[in-house]
PDB file of C-alpha atoms and ligand atoms in Angstrom:
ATOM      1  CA  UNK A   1      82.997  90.075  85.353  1.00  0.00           C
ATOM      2  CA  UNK A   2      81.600  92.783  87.685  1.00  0.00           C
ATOM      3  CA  UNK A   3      83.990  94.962  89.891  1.00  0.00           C
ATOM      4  CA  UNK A   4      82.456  93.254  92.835  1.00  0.00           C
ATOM      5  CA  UNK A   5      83.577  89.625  91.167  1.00  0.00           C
ATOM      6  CA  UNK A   6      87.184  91.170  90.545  1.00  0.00           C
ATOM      7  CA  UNK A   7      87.683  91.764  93.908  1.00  0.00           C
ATOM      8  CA  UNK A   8      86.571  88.560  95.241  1.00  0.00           C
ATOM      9  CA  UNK A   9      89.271  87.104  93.149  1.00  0.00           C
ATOM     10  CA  UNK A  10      91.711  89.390  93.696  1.00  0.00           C
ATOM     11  CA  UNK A  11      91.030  88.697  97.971  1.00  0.00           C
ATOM     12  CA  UNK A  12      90.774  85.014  97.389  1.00  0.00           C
ATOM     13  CA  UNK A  13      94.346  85.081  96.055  1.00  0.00           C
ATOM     14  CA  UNK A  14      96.350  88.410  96.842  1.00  0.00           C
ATOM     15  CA  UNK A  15      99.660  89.385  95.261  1.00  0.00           C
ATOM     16  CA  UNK A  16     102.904  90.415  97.402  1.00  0.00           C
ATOM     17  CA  UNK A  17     101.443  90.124 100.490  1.00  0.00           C
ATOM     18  CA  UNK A  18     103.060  90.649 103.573  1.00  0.00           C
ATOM     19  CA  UNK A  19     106.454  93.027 104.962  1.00  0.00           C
ATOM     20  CA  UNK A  20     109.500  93.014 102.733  1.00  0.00           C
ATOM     21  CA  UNK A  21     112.994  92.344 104.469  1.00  0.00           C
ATOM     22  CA  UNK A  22     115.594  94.346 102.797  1.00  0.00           C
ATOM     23  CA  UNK A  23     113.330  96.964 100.874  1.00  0.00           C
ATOM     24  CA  UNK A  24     114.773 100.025  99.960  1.00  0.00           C
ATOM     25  CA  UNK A  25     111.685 101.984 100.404  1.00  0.00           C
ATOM     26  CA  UNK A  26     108.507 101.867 102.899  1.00  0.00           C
ATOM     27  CA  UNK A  27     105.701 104.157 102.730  1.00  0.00           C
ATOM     28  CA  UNK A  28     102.428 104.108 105.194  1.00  0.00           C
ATOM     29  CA  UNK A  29      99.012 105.763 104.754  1.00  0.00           C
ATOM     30  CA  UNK A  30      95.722 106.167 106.693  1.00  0.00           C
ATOM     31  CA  UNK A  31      92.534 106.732 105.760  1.00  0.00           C
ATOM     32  CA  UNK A  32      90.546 110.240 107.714  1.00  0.00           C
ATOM     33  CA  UNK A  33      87.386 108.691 106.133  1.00  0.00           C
ATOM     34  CA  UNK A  34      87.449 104.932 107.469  1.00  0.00           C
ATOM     35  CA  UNK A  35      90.587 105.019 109.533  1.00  0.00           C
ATOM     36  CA  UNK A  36      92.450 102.081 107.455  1.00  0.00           C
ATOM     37  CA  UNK A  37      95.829 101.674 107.305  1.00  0.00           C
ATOM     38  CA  UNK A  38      98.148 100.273 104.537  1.00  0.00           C
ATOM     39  CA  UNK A  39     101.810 100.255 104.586  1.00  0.00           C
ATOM     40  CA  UNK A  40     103.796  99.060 101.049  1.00  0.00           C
ATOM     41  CA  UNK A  41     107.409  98.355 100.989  1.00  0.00           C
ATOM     42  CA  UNK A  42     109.651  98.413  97.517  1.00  0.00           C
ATOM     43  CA  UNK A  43     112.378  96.979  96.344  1.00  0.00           C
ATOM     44  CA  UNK A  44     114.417  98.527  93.473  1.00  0.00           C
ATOM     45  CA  UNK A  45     116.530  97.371  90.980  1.00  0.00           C
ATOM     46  CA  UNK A  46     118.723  98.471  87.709  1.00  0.00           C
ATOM     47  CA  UNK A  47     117.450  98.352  84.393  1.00  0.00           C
ATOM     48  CA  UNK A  48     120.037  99.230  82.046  1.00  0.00           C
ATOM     49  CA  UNK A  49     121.082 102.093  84.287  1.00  0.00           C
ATOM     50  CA  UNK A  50     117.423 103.035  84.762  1.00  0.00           C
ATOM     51  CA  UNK A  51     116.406 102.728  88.840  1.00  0.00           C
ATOM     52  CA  UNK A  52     112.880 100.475  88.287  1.00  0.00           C
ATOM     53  CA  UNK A  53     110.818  98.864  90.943  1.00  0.00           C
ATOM     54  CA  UNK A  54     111.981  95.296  91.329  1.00  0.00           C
ATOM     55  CA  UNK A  55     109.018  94.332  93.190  1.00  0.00           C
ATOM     56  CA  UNK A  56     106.457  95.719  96.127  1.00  0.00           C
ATOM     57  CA  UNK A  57     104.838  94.368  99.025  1.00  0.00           C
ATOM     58  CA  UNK A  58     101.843  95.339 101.228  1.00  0.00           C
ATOM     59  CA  UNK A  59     100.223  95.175 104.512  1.00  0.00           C
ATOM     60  CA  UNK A  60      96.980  96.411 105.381  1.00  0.00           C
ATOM     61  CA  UNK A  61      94.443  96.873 108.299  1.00  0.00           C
ATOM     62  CA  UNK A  62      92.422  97.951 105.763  1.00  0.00           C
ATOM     63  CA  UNK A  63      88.759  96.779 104.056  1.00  0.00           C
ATOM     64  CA  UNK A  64      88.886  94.508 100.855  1.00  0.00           C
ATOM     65  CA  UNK A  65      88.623  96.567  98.363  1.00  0.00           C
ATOM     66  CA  UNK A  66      91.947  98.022  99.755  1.00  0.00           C
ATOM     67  CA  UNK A  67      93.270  94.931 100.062  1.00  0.00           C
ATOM     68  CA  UNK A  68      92.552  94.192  96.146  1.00  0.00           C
ATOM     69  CA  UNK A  69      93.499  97.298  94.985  1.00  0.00           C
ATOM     70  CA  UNK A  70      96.982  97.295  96.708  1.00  0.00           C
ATOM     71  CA  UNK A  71      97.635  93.743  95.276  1.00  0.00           C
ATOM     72  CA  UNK A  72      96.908  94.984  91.765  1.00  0.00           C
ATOM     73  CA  UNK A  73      98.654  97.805  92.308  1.00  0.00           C
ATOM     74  CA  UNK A  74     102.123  95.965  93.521  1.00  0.00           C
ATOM     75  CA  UNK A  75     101.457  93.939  90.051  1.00  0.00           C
ATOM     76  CA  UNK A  76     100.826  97.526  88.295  1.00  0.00           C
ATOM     77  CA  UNK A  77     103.974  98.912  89.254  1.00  0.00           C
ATOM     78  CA  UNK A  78     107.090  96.512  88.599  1.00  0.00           C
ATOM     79  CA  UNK A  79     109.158  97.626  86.407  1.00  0.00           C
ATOM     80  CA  UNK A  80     108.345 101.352  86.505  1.00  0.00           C
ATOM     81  CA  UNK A  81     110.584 104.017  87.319  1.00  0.00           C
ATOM     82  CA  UNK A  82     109.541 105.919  90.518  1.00  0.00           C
ATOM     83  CA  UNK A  83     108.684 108.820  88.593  1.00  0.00           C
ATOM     84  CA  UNK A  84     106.265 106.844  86.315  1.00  0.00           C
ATOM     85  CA  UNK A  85     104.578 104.897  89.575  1.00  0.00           C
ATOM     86  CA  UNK A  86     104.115 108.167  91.448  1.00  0.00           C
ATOM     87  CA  UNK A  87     102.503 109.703  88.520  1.00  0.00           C
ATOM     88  CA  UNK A  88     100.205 106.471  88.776  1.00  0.00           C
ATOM     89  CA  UNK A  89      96.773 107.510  90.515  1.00  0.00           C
ATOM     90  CA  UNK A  90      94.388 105.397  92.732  1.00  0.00           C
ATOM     91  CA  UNK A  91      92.135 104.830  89.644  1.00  0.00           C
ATOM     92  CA  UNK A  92      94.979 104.144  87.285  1.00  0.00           C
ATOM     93  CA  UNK A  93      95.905 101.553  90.621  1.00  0.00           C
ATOM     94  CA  UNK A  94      92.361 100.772  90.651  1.00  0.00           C
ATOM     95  CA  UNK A  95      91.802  99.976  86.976  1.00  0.00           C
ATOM     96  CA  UNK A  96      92.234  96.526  86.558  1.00  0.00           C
ATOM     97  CA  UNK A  97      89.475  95.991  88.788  1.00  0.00           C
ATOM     98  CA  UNK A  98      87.141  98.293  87.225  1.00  0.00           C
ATOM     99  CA  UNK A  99      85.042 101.527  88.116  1.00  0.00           C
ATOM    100  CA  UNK A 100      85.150 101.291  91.717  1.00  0.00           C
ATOM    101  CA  UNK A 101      81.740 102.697  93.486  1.00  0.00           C
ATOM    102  CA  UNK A 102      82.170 106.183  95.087  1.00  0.00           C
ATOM    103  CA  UNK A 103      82.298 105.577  98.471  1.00  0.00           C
ATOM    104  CA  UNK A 104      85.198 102.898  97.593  1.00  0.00           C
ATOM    105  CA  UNK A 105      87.009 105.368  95.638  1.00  0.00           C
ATOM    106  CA  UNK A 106      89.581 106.622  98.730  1.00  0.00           C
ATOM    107  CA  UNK A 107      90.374 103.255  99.215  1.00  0.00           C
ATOM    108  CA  UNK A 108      92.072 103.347  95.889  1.00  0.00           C
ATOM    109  CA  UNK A 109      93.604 106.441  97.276  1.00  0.00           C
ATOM    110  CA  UNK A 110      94.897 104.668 100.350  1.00  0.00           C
ATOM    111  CA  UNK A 111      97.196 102.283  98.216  1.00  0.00           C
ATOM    112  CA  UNK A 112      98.136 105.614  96.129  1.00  0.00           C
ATOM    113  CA  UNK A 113      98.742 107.556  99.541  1.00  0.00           C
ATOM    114  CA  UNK A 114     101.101 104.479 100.470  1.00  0.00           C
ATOM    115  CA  UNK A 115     102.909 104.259  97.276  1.00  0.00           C
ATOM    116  CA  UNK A 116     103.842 108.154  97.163  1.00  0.00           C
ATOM    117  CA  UNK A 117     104.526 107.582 100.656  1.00  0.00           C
ATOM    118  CA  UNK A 118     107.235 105.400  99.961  1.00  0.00           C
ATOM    119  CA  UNK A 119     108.413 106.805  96.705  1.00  0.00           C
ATOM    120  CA  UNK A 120     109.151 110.096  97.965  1.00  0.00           C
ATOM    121  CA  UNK A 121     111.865 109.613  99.693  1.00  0.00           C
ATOM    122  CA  UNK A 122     110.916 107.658 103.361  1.00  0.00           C
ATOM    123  CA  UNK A 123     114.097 106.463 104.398  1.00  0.00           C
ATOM    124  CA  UNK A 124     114.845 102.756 104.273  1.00  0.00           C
ATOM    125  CA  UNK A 125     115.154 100.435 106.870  1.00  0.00           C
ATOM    126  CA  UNK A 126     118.828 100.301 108.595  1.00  0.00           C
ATOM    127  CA  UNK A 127     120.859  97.277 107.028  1.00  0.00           C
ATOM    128  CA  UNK A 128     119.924  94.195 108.450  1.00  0.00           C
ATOM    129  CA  UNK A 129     116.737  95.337 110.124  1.00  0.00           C
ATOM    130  CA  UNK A 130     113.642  95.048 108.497  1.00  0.00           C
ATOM    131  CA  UNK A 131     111.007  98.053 108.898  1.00  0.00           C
ATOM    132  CA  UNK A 132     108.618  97.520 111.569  1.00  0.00           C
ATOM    133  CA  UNK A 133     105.520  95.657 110.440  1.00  0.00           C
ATOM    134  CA  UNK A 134     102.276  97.989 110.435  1.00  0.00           C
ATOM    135  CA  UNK A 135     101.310  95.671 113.249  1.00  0.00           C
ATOM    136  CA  UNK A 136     104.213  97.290 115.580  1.00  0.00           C
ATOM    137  CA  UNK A 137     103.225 100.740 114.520  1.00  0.00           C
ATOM    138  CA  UNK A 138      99.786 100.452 115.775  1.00  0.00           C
ATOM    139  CA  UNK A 139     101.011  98.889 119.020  1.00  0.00           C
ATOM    140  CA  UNK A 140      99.798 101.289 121.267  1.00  0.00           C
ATOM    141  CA  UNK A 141     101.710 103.312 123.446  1.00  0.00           C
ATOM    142  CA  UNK A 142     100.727 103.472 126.749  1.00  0.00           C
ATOM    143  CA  UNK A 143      97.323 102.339 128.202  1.00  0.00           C
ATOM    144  CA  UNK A 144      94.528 102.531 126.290  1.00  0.00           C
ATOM    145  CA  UNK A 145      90.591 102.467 127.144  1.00  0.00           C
ATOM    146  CA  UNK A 146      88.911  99.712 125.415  1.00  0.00           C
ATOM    147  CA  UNK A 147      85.196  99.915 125.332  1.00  0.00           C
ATOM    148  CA  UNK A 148      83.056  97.057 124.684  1.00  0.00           C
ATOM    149  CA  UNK A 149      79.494  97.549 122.799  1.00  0.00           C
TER     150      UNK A 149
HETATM  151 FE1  FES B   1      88.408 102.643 103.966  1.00  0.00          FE
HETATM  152 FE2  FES B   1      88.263 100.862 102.104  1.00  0.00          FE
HETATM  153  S1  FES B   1      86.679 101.435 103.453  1.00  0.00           S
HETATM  154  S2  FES B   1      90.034 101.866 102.799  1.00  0.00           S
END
């Protein structure tokens, strides 16, 4: 199967998508080359008094190669300590999908920017409120100009 075919699949049908009520982590990254966005929540758990990711979520306003990267990547990372997923890079993240074309290569890094976003140490959402969607954070503040073309 060809890296293109992967991530058809992986769009058709994408893993943990969508915000995470009652995470104990959220992390958010943007992309300077396309302007993407992708924000990952995690939940933790103990493994035999090691801290390991339970499970992780993802949102994105981001293009599909993103999108397939961060739902191999949530896969990818359960069951790792957070030292061993921020050691993870975007091709690592990436890998299952196979060598990604250069000019697709930050969008690996997009889902890696997100995951060390939330790993090192963004603080959790208050108990009993869930952090805002990536939706509400790009609510704009103020008026904006929209120009038609
Ligand atoms: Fe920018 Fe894919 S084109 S994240």
């Amino acid at each position: 199967m060809t890296t293109e075919e992967r991530i058809d699949e992986a769009i058709r049908n994408p893993k943990n998508l969508g915000e995470m009520s009652g995470a104990d982590a959220v992390g958010t990254a943007g992309s300077g080359d396309c302007g993407d966005m992708l924000r990952m929540w995690i939940k933790f758990k103990d493994d035999g008094g090691r801290r390991v990711i339970d499970r992780a979520t993802f949102q994105s306003f981001g293009c599909q190669t993103a999108i397939a990267v961060a739902s191999m990547a949530t896969e990818l990372i359960k069951g790792k300590t957070p030292q061993e997923a921020l050691s993870m890079s975007g091709g690592e993240l990436s890998a299952p999908l196979g060598p990604l074309p250069p000019m697709k290569i930050h969008c690996a890094q997009l889902v890696e920017g997100a995951l060390k976003n939330a790993l090192n140490g963004s603080p959790a959402p208050a108990p009993g409120s869930s952090a805002p969607t990536l939706a509400d954070s790009l609510q704009p503040k103020g008026s904006v100009k929209i120009h038609f073309r």
